[in-house]
GROMACS .gro file of N, CA and C in nm:
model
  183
    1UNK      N    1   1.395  -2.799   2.114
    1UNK     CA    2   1.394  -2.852   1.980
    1UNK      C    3   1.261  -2.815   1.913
    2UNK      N    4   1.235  -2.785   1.781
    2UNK     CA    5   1.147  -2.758   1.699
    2UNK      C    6   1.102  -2.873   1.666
    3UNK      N    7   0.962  -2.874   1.669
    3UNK     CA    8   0.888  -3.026   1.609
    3UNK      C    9   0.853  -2.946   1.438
    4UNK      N   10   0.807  -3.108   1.419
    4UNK     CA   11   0.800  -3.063   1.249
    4UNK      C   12   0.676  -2.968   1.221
    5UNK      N   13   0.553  -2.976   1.323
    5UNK     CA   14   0.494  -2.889   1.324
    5UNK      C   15   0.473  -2.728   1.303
    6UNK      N   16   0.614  -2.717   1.419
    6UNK     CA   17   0.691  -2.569   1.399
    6UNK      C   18   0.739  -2.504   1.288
    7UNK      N   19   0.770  -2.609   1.210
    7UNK     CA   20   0.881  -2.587   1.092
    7UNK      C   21   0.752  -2.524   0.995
    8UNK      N   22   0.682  -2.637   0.982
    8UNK     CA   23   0.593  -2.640   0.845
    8UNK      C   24   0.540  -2.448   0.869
    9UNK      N   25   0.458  -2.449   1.008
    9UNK     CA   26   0.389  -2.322   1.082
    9UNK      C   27   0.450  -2.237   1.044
   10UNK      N   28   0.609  -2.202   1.051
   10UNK     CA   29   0.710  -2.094   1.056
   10UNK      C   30   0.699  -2.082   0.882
   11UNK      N   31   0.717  -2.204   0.780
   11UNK     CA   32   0.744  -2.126   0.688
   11UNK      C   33   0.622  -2.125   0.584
   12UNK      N   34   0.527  -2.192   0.642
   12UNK     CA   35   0.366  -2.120   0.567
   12UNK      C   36   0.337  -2.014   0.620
   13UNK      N   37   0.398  -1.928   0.738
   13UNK     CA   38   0.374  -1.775   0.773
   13UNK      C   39   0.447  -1.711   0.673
   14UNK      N   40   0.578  -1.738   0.657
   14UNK     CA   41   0.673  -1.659   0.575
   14UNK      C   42   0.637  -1.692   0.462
   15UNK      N   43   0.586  -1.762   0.378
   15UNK     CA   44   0.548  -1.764   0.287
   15UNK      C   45   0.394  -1.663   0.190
   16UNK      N   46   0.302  -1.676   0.326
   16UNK     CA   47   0.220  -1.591   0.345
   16UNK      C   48   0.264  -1.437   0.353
   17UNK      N   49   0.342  -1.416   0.400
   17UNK     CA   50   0.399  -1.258   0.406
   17UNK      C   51   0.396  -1.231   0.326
   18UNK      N   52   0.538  -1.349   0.267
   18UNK     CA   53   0.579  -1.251   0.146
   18UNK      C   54   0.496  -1.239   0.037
   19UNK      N   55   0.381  -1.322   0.057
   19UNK     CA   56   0.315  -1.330  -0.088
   19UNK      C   57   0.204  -1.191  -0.085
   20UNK      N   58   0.223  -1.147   0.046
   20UNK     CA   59   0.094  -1.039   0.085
   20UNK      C   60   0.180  -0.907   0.042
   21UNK      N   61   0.324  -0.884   0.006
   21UNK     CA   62   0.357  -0.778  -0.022
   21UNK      C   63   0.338  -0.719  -0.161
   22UNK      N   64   0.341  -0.824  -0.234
   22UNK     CA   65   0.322  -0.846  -0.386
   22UNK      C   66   0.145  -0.727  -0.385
   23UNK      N   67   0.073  -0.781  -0.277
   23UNK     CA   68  -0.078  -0.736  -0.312
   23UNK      C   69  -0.058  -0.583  -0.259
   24UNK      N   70   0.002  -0.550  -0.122
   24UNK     CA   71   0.017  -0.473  -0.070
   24UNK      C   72   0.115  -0.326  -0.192
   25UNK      N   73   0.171  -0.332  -0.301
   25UNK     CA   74   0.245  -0.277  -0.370
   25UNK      C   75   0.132  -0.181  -0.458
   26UNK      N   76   0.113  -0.071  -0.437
   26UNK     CA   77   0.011   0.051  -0.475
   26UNK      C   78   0.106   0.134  -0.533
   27UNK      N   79   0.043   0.214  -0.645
   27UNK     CA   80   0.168   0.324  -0.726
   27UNK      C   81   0.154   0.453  -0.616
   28UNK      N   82   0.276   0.493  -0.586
   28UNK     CA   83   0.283   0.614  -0.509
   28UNK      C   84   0.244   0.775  -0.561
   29UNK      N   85   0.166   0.842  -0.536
   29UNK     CA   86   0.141   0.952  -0.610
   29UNK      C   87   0.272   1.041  -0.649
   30UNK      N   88   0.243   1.096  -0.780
   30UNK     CA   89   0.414   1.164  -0.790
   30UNK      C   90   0.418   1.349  -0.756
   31UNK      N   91   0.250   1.385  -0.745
   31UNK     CA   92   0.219   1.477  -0.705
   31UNK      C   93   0.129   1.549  -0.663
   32UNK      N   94   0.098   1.634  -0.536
   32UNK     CA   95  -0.036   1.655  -0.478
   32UNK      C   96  -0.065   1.799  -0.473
   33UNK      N   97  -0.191   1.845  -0.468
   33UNK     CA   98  -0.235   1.979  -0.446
   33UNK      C   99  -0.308   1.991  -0.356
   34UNK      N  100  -0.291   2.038  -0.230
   34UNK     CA  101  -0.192   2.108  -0.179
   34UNK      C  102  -0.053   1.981  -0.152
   35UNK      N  103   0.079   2.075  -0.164
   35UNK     CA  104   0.162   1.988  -0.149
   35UNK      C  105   0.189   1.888  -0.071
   36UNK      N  106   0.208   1.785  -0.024
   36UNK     CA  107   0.253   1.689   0.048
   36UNK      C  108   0.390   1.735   0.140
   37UNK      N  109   0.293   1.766   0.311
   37UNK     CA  110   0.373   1.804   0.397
   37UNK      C  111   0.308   1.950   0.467
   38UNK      N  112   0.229   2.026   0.339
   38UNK     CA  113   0.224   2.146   0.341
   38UNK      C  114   0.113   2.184   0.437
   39UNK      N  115   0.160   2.308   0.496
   39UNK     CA  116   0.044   2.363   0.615
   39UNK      C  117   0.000   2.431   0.544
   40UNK      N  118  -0.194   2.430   0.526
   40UNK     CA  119  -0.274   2.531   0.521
   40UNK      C  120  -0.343   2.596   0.624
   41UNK      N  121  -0.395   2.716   0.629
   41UNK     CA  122  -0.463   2.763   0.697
   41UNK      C  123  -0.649   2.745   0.710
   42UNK      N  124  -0.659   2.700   0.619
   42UNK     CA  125  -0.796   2.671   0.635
   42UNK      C  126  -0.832   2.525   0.528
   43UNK      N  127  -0.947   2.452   0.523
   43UNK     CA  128  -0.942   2.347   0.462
   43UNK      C  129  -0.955   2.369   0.310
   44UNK      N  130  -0.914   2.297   0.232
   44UNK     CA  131  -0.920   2.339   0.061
   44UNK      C  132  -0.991   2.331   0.034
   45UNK      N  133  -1.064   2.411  -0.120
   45UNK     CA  134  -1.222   2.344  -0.159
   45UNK      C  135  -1.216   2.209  -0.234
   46UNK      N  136  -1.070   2.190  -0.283
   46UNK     CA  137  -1.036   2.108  -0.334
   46UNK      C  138  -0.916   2.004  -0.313
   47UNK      N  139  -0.880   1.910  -0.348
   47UNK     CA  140  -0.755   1.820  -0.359
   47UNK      C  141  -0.759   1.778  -0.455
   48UNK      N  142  -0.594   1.739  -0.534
   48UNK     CA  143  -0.591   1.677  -0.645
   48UNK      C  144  -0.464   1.613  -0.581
   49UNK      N  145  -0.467   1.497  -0.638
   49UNK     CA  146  -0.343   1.390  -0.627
   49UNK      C  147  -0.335   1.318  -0.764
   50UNK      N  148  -0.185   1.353  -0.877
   50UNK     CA  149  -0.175   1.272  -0.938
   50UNK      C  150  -0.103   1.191  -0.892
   51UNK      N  151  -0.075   1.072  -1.038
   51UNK     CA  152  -0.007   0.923  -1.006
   51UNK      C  153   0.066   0.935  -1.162
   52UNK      N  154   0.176   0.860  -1.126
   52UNK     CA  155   0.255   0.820  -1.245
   52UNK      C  156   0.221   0.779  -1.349
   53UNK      N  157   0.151   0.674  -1.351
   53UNK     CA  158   0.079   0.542  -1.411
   53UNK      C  159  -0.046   0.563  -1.430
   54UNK      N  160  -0.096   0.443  -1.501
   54UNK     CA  161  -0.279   0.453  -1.501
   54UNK      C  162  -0.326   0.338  -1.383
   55UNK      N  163  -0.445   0.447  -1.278
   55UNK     CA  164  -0.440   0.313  -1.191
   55UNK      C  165  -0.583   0.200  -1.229
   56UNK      N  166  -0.586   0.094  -1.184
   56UNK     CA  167  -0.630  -0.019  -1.217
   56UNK      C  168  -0.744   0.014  -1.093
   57UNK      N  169  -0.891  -0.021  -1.146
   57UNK     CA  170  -0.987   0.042  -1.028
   57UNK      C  171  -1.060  -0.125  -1.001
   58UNK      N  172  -0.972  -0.253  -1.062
   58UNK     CA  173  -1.057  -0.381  -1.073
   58UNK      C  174  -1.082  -0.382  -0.949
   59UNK      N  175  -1.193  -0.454  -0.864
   59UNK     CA  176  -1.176  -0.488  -0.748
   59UNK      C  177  -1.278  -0.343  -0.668
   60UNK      N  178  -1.236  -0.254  -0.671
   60UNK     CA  179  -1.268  -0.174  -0.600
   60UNK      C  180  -1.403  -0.096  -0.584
   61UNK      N  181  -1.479  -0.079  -0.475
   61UNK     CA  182  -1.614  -0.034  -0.440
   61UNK      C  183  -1.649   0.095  -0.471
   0.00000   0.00000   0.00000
């Protein structure tokens, strides 16, 4: 049998999850240079990765 302890434990985890996916949700790039997947032979001088959207830099170091 589950004590009430269990109960409360089980769904302040699940509650916690789900609220961490909301933060976890980043815009996916829609396109990269060099392509995404792609073998080069030597390292690039460069990378570019765009994004769909405009991204939001609040927060970040």
């Amino acid at each position: 049998m589950i004590s009430r302890f269990q109960w409360l434990a089980a769904i302040l985890t699940l509650i916690l999850a789900l609220s961490a996916a909301t933060v976890l949700a980043h815009e996916a790039p829609a396109r990269s240079n060099p392509a995404d997947g792609s073998v080069i032979p030597t390292a690039p001088a460069q990378i570019t990765i765009t994004f769909p959207g405009e991204l939001d830099a609040t927060g970040s170091s």
